[in-house]
mmCIF file of C-alpha atoms in Angstrom:
data_model
loop_
_atom_site.group_PDB
_atom_site.id
_atom_site.type_symbol
_atom_site.label_atom_id
_atom_site.label_comp_id
_atom_site.label_asym_id
_atom_site.label_seq_id
_atom_site.Cartn_x
_atom_site.Cartn_y
_atom_site.Cartn_z
ATOM 1 C CA UNK F 1 42.926 -89.899 -36.316
ATOM 2 C CA UNK F 2 39.510 -91.463 -36.682
ATOM 3 C CA UNK F 3 38.946 -94.387 -38.852
ATOM 4 C CA UNK F 4 36.778 -92.566 -41.187
ATOM 5 C CA UNK F 5 39.536 -90.095 -41.948
ATOM 6 C CA UNK F 6 41.758 -92.996 -42.724
ATOM 7 C CA UNK F 7 39.517 -94.619 -45.123
ATOM 8 C CA UNK F 8 40.711 -94.707 -48.912
ATOM 9 C CA UNK F 9 38.943 -92.320 -51.045
ATOM 10 C CA UNK F 10 37.339 -93.660 -54.291
ATOM 11 C CA UNK F 11 38.834 -91.994 -57.706
ATOM 12 C CA UNK F 12 37.849 -92.162 -61.164
ATOM 13 C CA UNK F 13 41.080 -92.477 -62.986
ATOM 14 C CA UNK F 14 40.093 -95.845 -64.933
ATOM 15 C CA UNK F 15 38.545 -95.920 -68.208
ATOM 16 C CA UNK F 16 35.203 -98.105 -68.525
ATOM 17 C CA UNK F 17 34.984 -97.424 -72.273
ATOM 18 C CA UNK F 18 32.304 -95.648 -73.946
ATOM 19 C CA UNK F 19 28.520 -96.733 -74.025
ATOM 20 C CA UNK F 20 26.251 -95.901 -76.750
ATOM 21 C CA UNK F 21 24.789 -92.610 -75.353
ATOM 22 C CA UNK F 22 28.469 -91.249 -75.037
ATOM 23 C CA UNK F 23 28.877 -91.151 -78.811
ATOM 24 C CA UNK F 24 28.037 -88.014 -81.068
ATOM 25 C CA UNK F 25 28.332 -87.814 -84.770
ATOM 26 C CA UNK F 26 31.369 -86.033 -85.684
ATOM 27 C CA UNK F 27 33.304 -87.098 -82.845
ATOM 28 C CA UNK F 28 36.971 -87.859 -83.028
ATOM 29 C CA UNK F 29 39.298 -90.098 -81.344
ATOM 30 C CA UNK F 30 43.149 -90.161 -81.631
ATOM 31 C CA UNK F 31 43.590 -93.827 -79.995
ATOM 32 C CA UNK F 32 46.549 -95.213 -77.677
ATOM 33 C CA UNK F 33 48.816 -96.756 -78.035
ATOM 34 C CA UNK F 34 51.217 -96.687 -80.828
ATOM 35 C CA UNK F 35 52.482 -100.047 -81.727
ATOM 36 C CA UNK F 36 56.102 -100.823 -83.463
ATOM 37 C CA UNK F 37 55.684 -104.175 -85.242
ATOM 38 C CA UNK F 38 58.771 -106.670 -85.608
ATOM 39 C CA UNK F 39 59.711 -109.725 -87.224
ATOM 40 C CA UNK F 40 58.100 -111.601 -84.013
ATOM 41 C CA UNK F 41 54.831 -110.443 -85.000
ATOM 42 C CA UNK F 42 55.072 -111.742 -88.372
ATOM 43 C CA UNK F 43 56.139 -115.190 -86.770
ATOM 44 C CA UNK F 44 53.377 -115.096 -84.300
ATOM 45 C CA UNK F 45 50.938 -114.255 -87.100
ATOM 46 C CA UNK F 46 51.753 -117.523 -89.110
ATOM 47 C CA UNK F 47 51.681 -119.423 -85.631
ATOM 48 C CA UNK F 48 48.046 -118.203 -85.188
ATOM 49 C CA UNK F 49 46.670 -118.761 -88.559
ATOM 50 C CA UNK F 50 48.865 -120.899 -90.584
ATOM 51 C CA UNK F 51 48.966 -118.485 -93.514
ATOM 52 C CA UNK F 52 51.537 -119.583 -96.497
ATOM 53 C CA UNK F 53 51.678 -116.756 -98.945
ATOM 54 C CA UNK F 54 55.007 -116.455 -100.332
ATOM 55 C CA UNK F 55 55.226 -112.454 -100.389
ATOM 56 C CA UNK F 56 55.024 -112.469 -96.516
ATOM 57 C CA UNK F 57 57.293 -115.469 -95.869
ATOM 58 C CA UNK F 58 60.370 -114.859 -97.883
ATOM 59 C CA UNK F 59 62.462 -111.425 -98.343
ATOM 60 C CA UNK F 60 63.911 -113.038 -101.587
ATOM 61 C CA UNK F 61 60.637 -113.533 -103.000
ATOM 62 C CA UNK F 62 59.585 -110.044 -102.181
ATOM 63 C CA UNK F 63 62.881 -108.635 -103.703
ATOM 64 C CA UNK F 64 62.265 -110.466 -106.574
ATOM 65 C CA UNK F 65 59.015 -108.407 -107.217
ATOM 66 C CA UNK F 66 60.513 -104.882 -106.333
ATOM 67 C CA UNK F 67 59.621 -104.703 -102.605
ATOM 68 C CA UNK F 68 62.545 -103.887 -100.133
ATOM 69 C CA UNK F 69 61.749 -107.032 -98.179
ATOM 70 C CA UNK F 70 58.681 -109.248 -97.269
ATOM 71 C CA UNK F 71 55.678 -106.914 -96.196
ATOM 72 C CA UNK F 72 53.840 -107.899 -93.093
ATOM 73 C CA UNK F 73 50.627 -109.994 -93.441
ATOM 74 C CA UNK F 74 47.671 -107.393 -94.791
ATOM 75 C CA UNK F 75 45.364 -109.179 -92.013
ATOM 76 C CA UNK F 76 48.050 -108.253 -89.221
ATOM 77 C CA UNK F 77 47.826 -104.797 -90.190
ATOM 78 C CA UNK F 78 44.094 -105.088 -89.884
ATOM 79 C CA UNK F 79 44.369 -106.868 -86.422
ATOM 80 C CA UNK F 80 46.744 -104.160 -85.185
ATOM 81 C CA UNK F 81 44.722 -101.000 -86.451
ATOM 82 C CA UNK F 82 41.484 -102.151 -85.211
ATOM 83 C CA UNK F 83 43.085 -103.154 -81.755
ATOM 84 C CA UNK F 84 44.110 -99.578 -81.193
ATOM 85 C CA UNK F 85 40.270 -98.580 -81.675
ATOM 86 C CA UNK F 86 38.754 -101.062 -79.151
ATOM 87 C CA UNK F 87 39.107 -99.026 -75.753
ATOM 88 C CA UNK F 88 37.237 -95.894 -77.373
ATOM 89 C CA UNK F 89 35.012 -97.601 -79.756
ATOM 90 C CA UNK F 90 34.166 -101.048 -78.996
ATOM 91 C CA UNK F 91 34.892 -101.846 -75.528
ATOM 92 C CA UNK F 92 31.472 -102.349 -74.379
ATOM 93 C CA UNK F 93 30.533 -104.124 -77.701
ATOM 94 C CA UNK F 94 27.780 -106.535 -78.007
ATOM 95 C CA UNK F 95 29.233 -107.610 -81.518
ATOM 96 C CA UNK F 96 31.396 -106.401 -84.491
ATOM 97 C CA UNK F 97 28.673 -106.167 -87.360
ATOM 98 C CA UNK F 98 30.060 -105.320 -90.828
ATOM 99 C CA UNK F 99 32.792 -103.257 -92.750
ATOM 100 C CA UNK F 100 32.810 -101.101 -95.951
ATOM 101 C CA UNK F 101 35.209 -98.851 -97.939
ATOM 102 C CA UNK F 102 37.922 -100.769 -96.378
ATOM 103 C CA UNK F 103 41.191 -100.272 -98.247
ATOM 104 C CA UNK F 104 44.864 -100.963 -97.735
ATOM 105 C CA UNK F 105 47.503 -98.331 -98.224
ATOM 106 C CA UNK F 106 51.261 -98.603 -98.205
ATOM 107 C CA UNK F 107 52.816 -101.987 -97.041
ATOM 108 C CA UNK F 108 53.904 -102.466 -93.582
ATOM 109 C CA UNK F 109 57.438 -103.726 -92.863
ATOM 110 C CA UNK F 110 59.015 -104.846 -89.360
ATOM 111 C CA UNK F 111 60.021 -101.639 -87.572
ATOM 112 C CA UNK F 112 57.084 -99.885 -88.970
ATOM 113 C CA UNK F 113 55.013 -98.043 -86.024
ATOM 114 C CA UNK F 114 51.243 -97.964 -86.390
ATOM 115 C CA UNK F 115 48.748 -95.601 -84.907
ATOM 116 C CA UNK F 116 45.175 -95.087 -85.474
ATOM 117 C CA UNK F 117 42.149 -92.284 -85.441
ATOM 118 C CA UNK F 118 38.492 -92.652 -85.807
ATOM 119 C CA UNK F 119 35.523 -90.078 -86.380
ATOM 120 C CA UNK F 120 32.001 -91.297 -85.662
ATOM 121 C CA UNK F 121 29.795 -91.151 -88.480
ATOM 122 C CA UNK F 122 26.358 -92.360 -87.542
ATOM 123 C CA UNK F 123 24.306 -93.873 -84.503
ATOM 124 C CA UNK F 124 20.899 -95.721 -84.465
ATOM 125 C CA UNK F 125 19.610 -96.703 -81.163
ATOM 126 C CA UNK F 126 18.198 -100.242 -81.096
ATOM 127 C CA UNK F 127 14.527 -100.873 -80.334
ATOM 128 C CA UNK F 128 15.119 -102.456 -77.014
ATOM 129 C CA UNK F 129 16.899 -99.438 -75.862
ATOM 130 C CA UNK F 130 19.631 -101.412 -74.178
ATOM 131 C CA UNK F 131 21.882 -101.112 -77.068
ATOM 132 C CA UNK F 132 22.697 -99.288 -80.399
ATOM 133 C CA UNK F 133 24.825 -99.298 -83.693
ATOM 134 C CA UNK F 134 27.995 -96.903 -83.850
ATOM 135 C CA UNK F 135 29.456 -96.069 -87.477
ATOM 136 C CA UNK F 136 33.098 -95.055 -87.449
ATOM 137 C CA UNK F 137 35.724 -94.445 -90.210
ATOM 138 C CA UNK F 138 39.024 -95.358 -88.950
ATOM 139 C CA UNK F 139 42.427 -94.641 -90.343
ATOM 140 C CA UNK F 140 45.716 -96.260 -89.526
ATOM 141 C CA UNK F 141 48.869 -94.606 -90.388
ATOM 142 C CA UNK F 142 52.627 -95.287 -90.261
ATOM 143 C CA UNK F 143 55.277 -93.261 -88.548
ATOM 144 C CA UNK F 144 55.644 -91.248 -91.817
ATOM 145 C CA UNK F 145 51.922 -90.607 -91.485
ATOM 146 C CA UNK F 146 51.224 -92.659 -94.537
ATOM 147 C CA UNK F 147 47.881 -94.245 -94.799
ATOM 148 C CA UNK F 148 47.965 -98.116 -94.268
ATOM 149 C CA UNK F 149 44.421 -98.805 -93.793
ATOM 150 C CA UNK F 150 41.398 -96.946 -93.881
ATOM 151 C CA UNK F 151 37.876 -98.260 -93.502
ATOM 152 C CA UNK F 152 34.172 -97.944 -92.071
ATOM 153 C CA UNK F 153 32.811 -100.397 -89.542
ATOM 154 C CA UNK F 154 29.676 -100.536 -87.462
ATOM 155 C CA UNK F 155 29.547 -101.996 -84.243
ATOM 156 C CA UNK F 156 26.854 -102.898 -81.856
ATOM 157 C CA UNK F 157 27.400 -101.098 -78.413
ATOM 158 C CA UNK F 158 25.765 -101.652 -74.956
ATOM 159 C CA UNK F 159 23.874 -98.762 -73.417
ATOM 160 C CA UNK F 160 25.026 -97.763 -69.961
ATOM 161 C CA UNK F 161 21.435 -96.931 -68.787
ATOM 162 C CA UNK F 162 18.619 -97.750 -70.883
ATOM 163 C CA UNK F 163 16.563 -94.504 -70.621
ATOM 164 C CA UNK F 164 19.493 -92.286 -71.379
ATOM 165 C CA UNK F 165 18.765 -89.857 -74.151
ATOM 166 C CA UNK F 166 20.559 -90.268 -77.548
ATOM 167 C CA UNK F 167 21.094 -88.186 -80.579
ATOM 168 C CA UNK F 168 18.734 -88.655 -83.481
ATOM 169 C CA UNK F 169 19.250 -91.478 -85.894
ATOM 170 C CA UNK F 170 22.157 -91.045 -88.471
ATOM 171 C CA UNK F 171 22.783 -93.953 -90.696
ATOM 172 C CA UNK F 172 25.640 -93.081 -93.307
ATOM 173 C CA UNK F 173 25.628 -94.131 -96.699
ATOM 174 C CA UNK F 174 28.608 -96.164 -97.660
ATOM 175 C CA UNK F 175 29.977 -97.206 -101.321
ATOM 176 C CA UNK F 176 28.907 -100.715 -102.319
ATOM 177 C CA UNK F 177 32.450 -101.315 -103.618
ATOM 178 C CA UNK F 178 35.815 -100.017 -103.587
ATOM 179 C CA UNK F 179 36.634 -98.955 -107.084
ATOM 180 C CA UNK F 180 39.296 -101.359 -108.944
ATOM 181 C CA UNK F 181 41.078 -97.608 -109.672
ATOM 182 C CA UNK F 182 41.183 -96.857 -106.121
ATOM 183 C CA UNK F 183 43.231 -99.909 -105.109
ATOM 184 C CA UNK F 184 46.625 -99.288 -103.990
ATOM 185 C CA UNK F 185 49.283 -101.219 -105.712
ATOM 186 C CA UNK F 186 52.724 -101.081 -103.819
ATOM 187 C CA UNK F 187 55.495 -98.612 -105.234
ATOM 188 C CA UNK F 188 58.167 -100.514 -106.668
ATOM 189 C CA UNK F 189 55.964 -103.777 -107.644
ATOM 190 C CA UNK F 190 57.032 -105.355 -110.739
ATOM 191 C CA UNK F 191 55.752 -108.962 -111.247
ATOM 192 C CA UNK F 192 57.916 -109.905 -114.150
ATOM 193 C CA UNK F 193 60.019 -112.021 -111.457
ATOM 194 C CA UNK F 194 56.982 -113.555 -110.008
ATOM 195 C CA UNK F 195 57.960 -117.248 -109.119
ATOM 196 C CA UNK F 196 54.548 -119.353 -109.486
ATOM 197 C CA UNK F 197 56.490 -122.356 -108.059
ATOM 198 C CA UNK F 198 57.539 -120.583 -104.946
ATOM 199 C CA UNK F 199 54.205 -119.101 -104.406
ATOM 200 C CA UNK F 200 52.572 -122.381 -104.671
ATOM 201 C CA UNK F 201 50.398 -121.981 -107.653
ATOM 202 C CA UNK F 202 50.208 -121.938 -111.276
ATOM 203 C CA UNK F 203 46.772 -119.796 -111.471
ATOM 204 C CA UNK F 204 47.043 -116.510 -112.529
ATOM 205 C CA UNK F 205 44.487 -113.312 -112.858
ATOM 206 C CA UNK F 206 43.425 -114.770 -116.396
ATOM 207 C CA UNK F 207 42.743 -118.137 -115.192
ATOM 208 C CA UNK F 208 39.569 -117.014 -112.858
ATOM 209 C CA UNK F 209 36.227 -116.493 -114.537
ATOM 210 C CA UNK F 210 33.264 -114.642 -112.640
ATOM 211 C CA UNK F 211 30.847 -117.358 -111.020
ATOM 212 C CA UNK F 212 33.645 -119.805 -110.475
ATOM 213 C CA UNK F 213 33.518 -121.285 -106.876
ATOM 214 C CA UNK F 214 36.380 -122.741 -104.873
ATOM 215 C CA UNK F 215 36.176 -125.077 -102.102
ATOM 216 C CA UNK F 216 39.363 -124.435 -99.818
ATOM 217 C CA UNK F 217 38.753 -128.069 -98.602
ATOM 218 C CA UNK F 218 40.692 -127.763 -95.269
ATOM 219 C CA UNK F 219 39.432 -126.993 -91.821
ATOM 220 C CA UNK F 220 41.230 -125.253 -89.133
ATOM 221 C CA UNK F 221 39.715 -125.759 -85.315
ATOM 222 C CA UNK F 222 39.675 -122.578 -83.349
ATOM 223 C CA UNK F 223 40.791 -123.247 -79.865
ATOM 224 C CA UNK F 224 40.080 -120.703 -76.831
ATOM 225 C CA UNK F 225 43.673 -120.465 -76.126
ATOM 226 C CA UNK F 226 44.180 -119.193 -79.929
ATOM 227 C CA UNK F 227 41.729 -116.573 -79.775
ATOM 228 C CA UNK F 228 42.626 -115.263 -76.246
ATOM 229 C CA UNK F 229 46.261 -115.077 -77.524
ATOM 230 C CA UNK F 230 45.360 -113.017 -80.617
ATOM 231 C CA UNK F 231 42.991 -110.487 -78.450
ATOM 232 C CA UNK F 232 46.131 -109.961 -76.107
ATOM 233 C CA UNK F 233 48.757 -109.743 -79.034
ATOM 234 C CA UNK F 234 46.657 -107.269 -80.726
ATOM 235 C CA UNK F 235 45.599 -105.289 -77.579
ATOM 236 C CA UNK F 236 41.991 -106.109 -78.394
ATOM 237 C CA UNK F 237 40.458 -105.520 -74.918
ATOM 238 C CA UNK F 238 36.871 -105.782 -75.793
ATOM 239 C CA UNK F 239 35.216 -107.405 -72.853
ATOM 240 C CA UNK F 240 33.047 -109.639 -75.229
ATOM 241 C CA UNK F 241 36.322 -111.403 -76.293
ATOM 242 C CA UNK F 242 38.646 -111.052 -73.294
ATOM 243 C CA UNK F 243 36.738 -111.497 -69.936
ATOM 244 C CA UNK F 244 35.499 -114.886 -69.716
ATOM 245 C CA UNK F 245 33.654 -114.175 -66.241
ATOM 246 C CA UNK F 246 31.609 -111.209 -68.115
ATOM 247 C CA UNK F 247 30.775 -113.699 -70.977
ATOM 248 C CA UNK F 248 28.974 -115.637 -68.562
ATOM 249 C CA UNK F 249 26.388 -112.942 -68.170
ATOM 250 C CA UNK F 250 25.569 -112.627 -71.894
ATOM 251 C CA UNK F 251 23.006 -114.580 -73.948
ATOM 252 C CA UNK F 252 25.849 -116.898 -75.023
ATOM 253 C CA UNK F 253 26.922 -117.393 -71.580
ATOM 254 C CA UNK F 254 30.627 -117.530 -72.726
ATOM 255 C CA UNK F 255 33.003 -115.317 -74.493
ATOM 256 C CA UNK F 256 32.977 -114.762 -78.232
ATOM 257 C CA UNK F 257 35.942 -115.256 -80.555
ATOM 258 C CA UNK F 258 37.280 -112.333 -81.901
ATOM 259 C CA UNK F 259 35.448 -111.824 -85.686
ATOM 260 C CA UNK F 260 39.178 -110.775 -87.278
ATOM 261 C CA UNK F 261 40.185 -114.101 -86.058
ATOM 262 C CA UNK F 262 37.796 -115.907 -88.175
ATOM 263 C CA UNK F 263 38.685 -113.420 -91.098
ATOM 264 C CA UNK F 264 42.389 -114.405 -90.656
ATOM 265 C CA UNK F 265 41.508 -118.080 -90.487
ATOM 266 C CA UNK F 266 39.507 -117.861 -93.741
ATOM 267 C CA UNK F 267 42.536 -115.989 -95.419
ATOM 268 C CA UNK F 268 44.714 -118.664 -94.496
ATOM 269 C CA UNK F 269 42.448 -121.576 -95.800
ATOM 270 C CA UNK F 270 42.021 -119.525 -98.924
ATOM 271 C CA UNK F 271 45.885 -120.242 -99.968
ATOM 272 C CA UNK F 272 44.590 -123.541 -101.207
ATOM 273 C CA UNK F 273 42.928 -122.120 -104.473
ATOM 274 C CA UNK F 274 43.957 -118.471 -104.274
ATOM 275 C CA UNK F 275 47.771 -118.970 -103.446
ATOM 276 C CA UNK F 276 48.552 -116.447 -105.809
ATOM 277 C CA UNK F 277 46.315 -113.769 -104.501
ATOM 278 C CA UNK F 278 49.303 -111.862 -102.827
ATOM 279 C CA UNK F 279 47.447 -108.907 -101.389
ATOM 280 C CA UNK F 280 44.282 -107.990 -99.890
ATOM 281 C CA UNK F 281 43.765 -104.676 -101.298
ATOM 282 C CA UNK F 282 39.987 -103.906 -100.142
ATOM 283 C CA UNK F 283 37.137 -105.239 -98.245
ATOM 284 C CA UNK F 284 33.969 -104.012 -100.116
ATOM 285 C CA UNK F 285 31.534 -105.494 -97.652
ATOM 286 C CA UNK F 286 31.531 -107.808 -94.845
ATOM 287 C CA UNK F 287 29.235 -109.257 -92.054
ATOM 288 C CA UNK F 288 30.141 -111.697 -88.967
ATOM 289 C CA UNK F 289 26.734 -113.599 -89.593
ATOM 290 C CA UNK F 290 26.933 -115.467 -86.345
ATOM 291 C CA UNK F 291 29.253 -115.751 -83.408
ATOM 292 C CA UNK F 292 32.119 -118.343 -83.104
ATOM 293 C CA UNK F 293 33.540 -119.903 -79.875
ATOM 294 C CA UNK F 294 36.378 -121.932 -78.959
ATOM 295 C CA UNK F 295 36.159 -125.687 -80.272
ATOM 296 C CA UNK F 296 34.584 -124.465 -83.675
ATOM 297 C CA UNK F 297 36.207 -125.816 -86.774
ATOM 298 C CA UNK F 298 36.180 -123.242 -89.307
ATOM 299 C CA UNK F 299 35.932 -124.067 -93.365
ATOM 300 C CA UNK F 300 35.855 -121.766 -96.230
ATOM 301 C CA UNK F 301 34.894 -121.385 -99.894
ATOM 302 C CA UNK F 302 35.005 -118.564 -102.356
ATOM 303 C CA UNK F 303 33.344 -117.244 -105.433
ATOM 304 C CA UNK F 304 34.870 -114.832 -107.993
ATOM 305 C CA UNK F 305 32.554 -112.168 -108.392
ATOM 306 C CA UNK F 306 34.601 -109.983 -110.966
ATOM 307 C CA UNK F 307 37.966 -109.600 -112.769
ATOM 308 C CA UNK F 308 39.154 -106.189 -113.182
ATOM 309 C CA UNK F 309 42.227 -104.935 -114.949
ATOM 310 C CA UNK F 310 44.228 -101.993 -113.309
ATOM 311 C CA UNK F 311 44.611 -98.699 -115.035
ATOM 312 C CA UNK F 312 48.317 -98.662 -116.292
ATOM 313 C CA UNK F 313 49.249 -102.285 -115.434
ATOM 314 C CA UNK F 314 49.835 -105.389 -117.449
ATOM 315 C CA UNK F 315 51.344 -107.403 -114.696
ATOM 316 C CA UNK F 316 48.586 -107.268 -112.304
ATOM 317 C CA UNK F 317 45.117 -107.457 -111.953
ATOM 318 C CA UNK F 318 42.166 -107.845 -109.421
ATOM 319 C CA UNK F 319 39.959 -110.419 -108.368
ATOM 320 C CA UNK F 320 36.759 -109.285 -106.409
ATOM 321 C CA UNK F 321 35.942 -112.471 -104.472
ATOM 322 C CA UNK F 322 33.127 -113.441 -102.137
ATOM 323 C CA UNK F 323 34.318 -115.563 -99.437
ATOM 324 C CA UNK F 324 32.028 -117.621 -96.880
ATOM 325 C CA UNK F 325 33.446 -119.417 -93.470
ATOM 326 C CA UNK F 326 31.348 -121.614 -91.652
ATOM 327 C CA UNK F 327 31.692 -123.608 -88.584
ATOM 328 C CA UNK F 328 31.811 -127.256 -88.034
ATOM 329 C CA UNK F 329 30.636 -127.532 -91.833
ATOM 330 C CA UNK F 330 32.719 -128.672 -94.758
ATOM 331 C CA UNK F 331 32.002 -126.275 -97.662
ATOM 332 C CA UNK F 332 31.774 -128.868 -100.704
ATOM 333 C CA UNK F 333 28.152 -128.136 -100.719
ATOM 334 C CA UNK F 334 28.349 -124.276 -100.592
ATOM 335 C CA UNK F 335 26.786 -123.147 -97.700
ATOM 336 C CA UNK F 336 25.714 -119.527 -97.880
ATOM 337 C CA UNK F 337 22.098 -117.857 -98.365
ATOM 338 C CA UNK F 338 19.071 -119.865 -99.309
ATOM 339 C CA UNK F 339 16.246 -119.056 -101.369
ATOM 340 C CA UNK F 340 14.398 -117.413 -98.697
ATOM 341 C CA UNK F 341 17.480 -114.970 -98.132
ATOM 342 C CA UNK F 342 18.470 -116.713 -94.748
ATOM 343 C CA UNK F 343 21.894 -118.103 -94.061
ATOM 344 C CA UNK F 344 22.716 -121.481 -93.749
ATOM 345 C CA UNK F 345 23.000 -122.139 -89.771
ATOM 346 C CA UNK F 346 26.825 -122.931 -90.211
ATOM 347 C CA UNK F 347 27.699 -119.505 -91.815
ATOM 348 C CA UNK F 348 29.596 -117.330 -89.382
ATOM 349 C CA UNK F 349 31.151 -114.866 -92.113
ATOM 350 C CA UNK F 350 30.393 -113.500 -95.486
ATOM 351 C CA UNK F 351 33.120 -111.289 -96.922
ATOM 352 C CA UNK F 352 33.439 -109.165 -100.314
ATOM 353 C CA UNK F 353 37.014 -108.125 -101.048
ATOM 354 C CA UNK F 354 39.521 -107.459 -103.811
ATOM 355 C CA UNK F 355 42.660 -109.485 -104.320
ATOM 356 C CA UNK F 356 45.778 -108.298 -106.301
ATOM 357 C CA UNK F 357 47.076 -111.156 -108.242
ATOM 358 C CA UNK F 358 49.962 -111.563 -111.123
ATOM 359 C CA UNK F 359 48.845 -111.455 -114.865
ATOM 360 C CA UNK F 360 50.115 -113.762 -117.366
ATOM 361 C CA UNK F 361 51.469 -110.638 -119.381
ATOM 362 C CA UNK F 362 54.044 -109.428 -116.710
#
């Protein structure tokens, strides 16, 4: 047998992910792989971010307000559902850019299995022809088919070939905010038994005023080992986060920390000032303003944008918050946008979202 006939054949069974020119408006993806979440996931989430919200920490606290047990952290659900979408949507991302119409559904408990699907809503090639922005709507469901998370996000994705033709530009219009009446209050929730002492704060919905600002005071240093652990844990295989060797070839010269990691750090920091904000119900809008890297220390501050009663509920209300995360910059001087519309150089995240909070009329 000749050496040539013994040479191995090259095959293409591996997945290199989709590049910008591979996407089409209306394209649908049913993402692998379903993920069953456990109490171990809840513990690891605390280990990564230090979140202290009572509803996610104590079965007894959760039962006292009508839930069967402690639900998993809302941001844990966020990480898992987004992680499912990465191989099809953002494996070849330059960066995740923003969020809209982001709404949590039924609570997720240990033992639930989550899966997700996405539809491409819009496409816009960048002027440099090397990348473009992809808008998708993604939905996460549990094993019963119940919605746990539904959202629009947009991500900048590399092109495989700068000369490749692409579809005409379609930029979807998204709602400026989720309406309070569309926020999902968990079935069975009754806050008559809500324990302020156990939750860690006496400040309820009536105590917050639009325009009020809260410095969350503490900082958390983001280590390379932390954000690498979170990308593995949530099966987020985006090269920009996962591959240090490939990161050396980027304009940053290193891998970027996963943006969701920064959101979870901001949420954990917000406990000091918003401890009774027991559920993240929706994101109205959000931007990853600048990248973060291992070694950056994250601080945060928040502003109350709006207080909203919920239809038919006297025990729970909604707070619309804007939270800013900044790196290596304590937030007592409220870093954000200046008069010129430009962000303070330390700002890495600007997030507009709804929290559910107990009312005094419970």
